[in-house]
Amino acid sequence: MDTQTERREHLYDILKDFDTAMLVTQSADGGIHARPMAVAELSAESDAYFVTSIEAGTVAEITAHPLLTITFQSSNQFASVTGMGTVTRDQALIDRLWNVGWEIWFPKGKSDPSVTLIKFQARDGEYWNNAGMQGVKYFFKAVKAYASGETPTMDDKLHAKVKL
């Protein structure tokens, strides 16, 4: 297996357990706008779906500037993925992805006319993984490097950029 494939798989292994991501868009005034979004679905290629309302400013921002970033963070795992966003109101897809918890925002359920999906197609990703044994190994590597006056190195399990 090539390194890029291993990196893609490792990125997905990090992302698959997150149920929320920060979706970053460009606002109408040229600023950057980030907001937490529930992950409706995440594929092994790091593509994702999010639910929102057709009236949300997010929809206008994505329509005007479709280049997006999504970020994920826990206490010892971090990732960012950049890609293109589109807005879809495909009812079959909404039916398939529907989560009853979304009725807080859409009281009419999945047939609510304002339910909209954001489709995120990943292009590039980057991760930092200090979880479990990876974190323990890096800690000892960092202590050794510090003691010798060097900077610790990171292998592909700890940090890598990924082409998707």
GROMACS .gro file of C-alpha atoms in nm:
model
  164
    1MET     CA    1   0.000   0.000   0.000
    2ASP     CA    2   0.139   0.342  -0.093
    3THR     CA    3   0.199   0.618   0.161
    4GLN     CA    4  -0.078   0.845   0.025
    5THR     CA    5  -0.335   0.564   0.059
    6GLU     CA    6  -0.218   0.495   0.415
    7ARG     CA    7  -0.246   0.865   0.498
    8ARG     CA    8  -0.599   0.880   0.354
    9GLU     CA    9  -0.702   0.579   0.561
   10HIS     CA   10  -0.542   0.724   0.874
   11LEU     CA   11  -0.721   1.056   0.821
   12TYR     CA   12  -1.053   0.873   0.790
   13ASP     CA   13  -0.975   0.670   1.104
   14ILE     CA   14  -0.933   0.998   1.291
   15LEU     CA   15  -1.244   1.165   1.143
   16LYS     CA   16  -1.494   0.879   1.157
   17ASP     CA   17  -1.562   0.911   1.530
   18PHE     CA   18  -1.643   1.283   1.523
   19ASP     CA   19  -2.010   1.377   1.518
   20THR     CA   20  -1.947   1.752   1.495
   21ALA     CA   21  -1.714   1.961   1.282
   22MET     CA   22  -1.644   2.330   1.247
   23LEU     CA   23  -1.753   2.437   0.898
   24VAL     CA   24  -1.555   2.738   0.774
   25THR     CA   25  -1.691   2.957   0.494
   26GLN     CA   26  -1.619   3.299   0.349
   27SER     CA   27  -1.879   3.561   0.438
   28ALA     CA   28  -2.021   3.822   0.202
   29ASP     CA   29  -1.789   4.091   0.341
   30GLY     CA   30  -1.482   3.874   0.270
   31GLY     CA   31  -1.441   3.760   0.630
   32ILE     CA   32  -1.408   3.405   0.753
   33HIS     CA   33  -1.704   3.250   0.934
   34ALA     CA   34  -1.687   2.925   1.131
   35ARG     CA   35  -1.971   2.741   1.298
   36PRO     CA   36  -2.023   2.394   1.449
   37MET     CA   37  -2.220   2.156   1.231
   38ALA     CA   38  -2.346   1.804   1.299
   39VAL     CA   39  -2.190   1.555   1.058
   40ALA     CA   40  -2.478   1.382   0.881
   41GLU     CA   41  -2.247   1.144   0.692
   42LEU     CA   42  -1.874   1.104   0.634
   43SER     CA   43  -1.730   0.883   0.362
   44ALA     CA   44  -1.396   0.702   0.359
   45GLU     CA   45  -1.279   0.967   0.108
   46SER     CA   46  -1.351   1.233   0.375
   47ASP     CA   47  -1.647   1.373   0.181
   48ALA     CA   48  -1.928   1.479   0.414
   49TYR     CA   49  -2.287   1.594   0.441
   50PHE     CA   50  -2.427   1.849   0.686
   51VAL     CA   51  -2.787   1.959   0.739
   52THR     CA   52  -2.893   2.322   0.752
   53SER     CA   53  -3.187   2.545   0.669
   54ILE     CA   54  -3.230   2.696   0.323
   55GLU     CA   55  -3.267   3.033   0.500
   56ALA     CA   56  -2.932   3.001   0.682
   57GLY     CA   57  -2.655   3.242   0.590
   58THR     CA   58  -2.436   2.937   0.539
   59VAL     CA   59  -2.626   2.855   0.218
   60ALA     CA   60  -2.565   3.202   0.072
   61GLU     CA   61  -2.197   3.190   0.171
   62ILE     CA   62  -2.143   2.850   0.008
   63THR     CA   63  -2.330   2.954  -0.306
   64ALA     CA   64  -2.110   3.264  -0.341
   65HIS     CA   65  -1.781   3.104  -0.228
   66PRO     CA   66  -1.788   2.722  -0.247
   67LEU     CA   67  -1.432   2.664  -0.118
   68LEU     CA   68  -1.476   2.536   0.239
   69THR     CA   69  -1.273   2.400   0.527
   70ILE     CA   70  -1.398   2.166   0.794
   71THR     CA   71  -1.202   2.116   1.113
   72PHE     CA   72  -1.218   1.849   1.381
   73GLN     CA   73  -1.064   1.862   1.728
   74SER     CA   74  -1.047   1.653   2.040
   75SER     CA   75  -0.799   1.672   2.325
   76ASN     CA   76  -0.538   1.477   2.128
   77GLN     CA   77  -0.656   1.452   1.767
   78PHE     CA   78  -0.687   1.738   1.520
   79ALA     CA   79  -0.769   1.751   1.150
   80SER     CA   80  -0.865   1.996   0.880
   81VAL     CA   81  -1.005   1.914   0.539
   82THR     CA   82  -1.047   2.158   0.251
   83GLY     CA   83  -1.288   2.103  -0.035
   84MET     CA   84  -1.581   2.228  -0.235
   85GLY     CA   85  -1.931   2.273  -0.101
   86THR     CA   86  -2.263   2.256  -0.279
   87VAL     CA   87  -2.618   2.285  -0.154
   88THR     CA   88  -2.877   2.017  -0.232
   89ARG     CA   89  -3.240   1.963  -0.147
   90ASP     CA   90  -3.248   1.606  -0.280
   91GLN     CA   91  -3.540   1.458  -0.083
   92ALA     CA   92  -3.425   1.097  -0.124
   93LEU     CA   93  -3.088   1.192   0.024
   94ILE     CA   94  -3.255   1.388   0.306
   95ASP     CA   95  -3.475   1.084   0.378
   96ARG     CA   96  -3.170   0.855   0.389
   97LEU     CA   97  -2.963   1.082   0.615
   98TRP     CA   98  -3.244   1.208   0.838
   99ASN     CA   99  -3.177   1.211   1.214
  100VAL     CA  100  -3.473   1.249   1.450
  101GLY     CA  101  -3.261   1.482   1.664
  102TRP     CA  102  -3.279   1.740   1.385
  103GLU     CA  103  -3.647   1.794   1.461
  104ILE     CA  104  -3.532   2.052   1.718
  105TRP     CA  105  -3.451   2.276   1.419
  106PHE     CA  106  -3.701   2.127   1.176
  107PRO     CA  107  -4.023   2.056   1.371
  108LYS     CA  108  -4.202   1.939   1.056
  109GLY     CA  109  -3.948   1.658   1.024
  110LYS     CA  110  -3.769   1.552   0.709
  111SER     CA  111  -4.048   1.689   0.492
  112ASP     CA  112  -3.989   2.041   0.629
  113PRO     CA  113  -3.940   2.257   0.315
  114SER     CA  114  -3.645   2.439   0.471
  115VAL     CA  115  -3.432   2.123   0.522
  116THR     CA  116  -3.123   2.150   0.306
  117LEU     CA  117  -2.801   1.950   0.285
  118ILE     CA  118  -2.452   2.079   0.236
  119LYS     CA  119  -2.244   1.837   0.032
  120PHE     CA  120  -1.872   1.870   0.103
  121GLN     CA  121  -1.629   1.715  -0.150
  122ALA     CA  122  -1.285   1.684   0.009
  123ARG     CA  123  -0.970   1.782  -0.182
  124ASP     CA  124  -0.693   1.807   0.079
  125GLY     CA  125  -0.655   1.716   0.442
  126GLU     CA  126  -0.408   1.741   0.726
  127TYR     CA  127  -0.404   1.569   1.062
  128TRP     CA  128  -0.219   1.569   1.392
  129ASN     CA  129  -0.271   1.256   1.601
  130ASN     CA  130  -0.139   1.227   1.955
  131ALA     CA  131  -0.392   0.966   2.068
  132GLY     CA  132  -0.309   0.637   2.235
  133MET     CA  133   0.030   0.481   2.170
  134GLN     CA  134   0.110   0.741   1.904
  135GLY     CA  135   0.100   1.010   2.171
  136VAL     CA  136   0.307   0.802   2.413
  137LYS     CA  137   0.570   0.732   2.148
  138TYR     CA  138   0.586   1.097   2.052
  139PHE     CA  139   0.620   1.203   2.415
  140PHE     CA  140   0.930   0.987   2.460
  141LYS     CA  141   1.068   1.100   2.125
  142ALA     CA  142   1.012   1.465   2.227
  143VAL     CA  143   1.182   1.415   2.566
  144LYS     CA  144   1.481   1.251   2.399
  145ALA     CA  145   1.504   1.529   2.139
  146TYR     CA  146   1.476   1.797   2.407
  147ALA     CA  147   1.752   1.637   2.613
  148SER     CA  148   1.982   1.634   2.311
  149GLY     CA  149   1.891   1.990   2.202
  150GLU     CA  150   1.710   1.875   1.889
  151THR     CA  151   1.357   1.904   1.754
  152PRO     CA  152   1.148   1.585   1.751
  153THR     CA  153   1.039   1.444   1.417
  154MET     CA  154   0.686   1.332   1.337
  155ASP     CA  155   0.606   1.027   1.130
  156ASP     CA  156   0.296   0.983   0.910
  157LYS     CA  157   0.094   0.840   1.201
  158LEU     CA  158   0.140   1.166   1.396
  159HIS     CA  159   0.115   1.430   1.125
  160ALA     CA  160   0.068   1.434   0.749
  161LYS     CA  161  -0.086   1.625   0.463
  162VAL     CA  162  -0.318   1.420   0.249
  163LYS     CA  163  -0.433   1.460  -0.112
  164LEU     CA  164  -0.792   1.337  -0.141
   0.00000   0.00000   0.00000
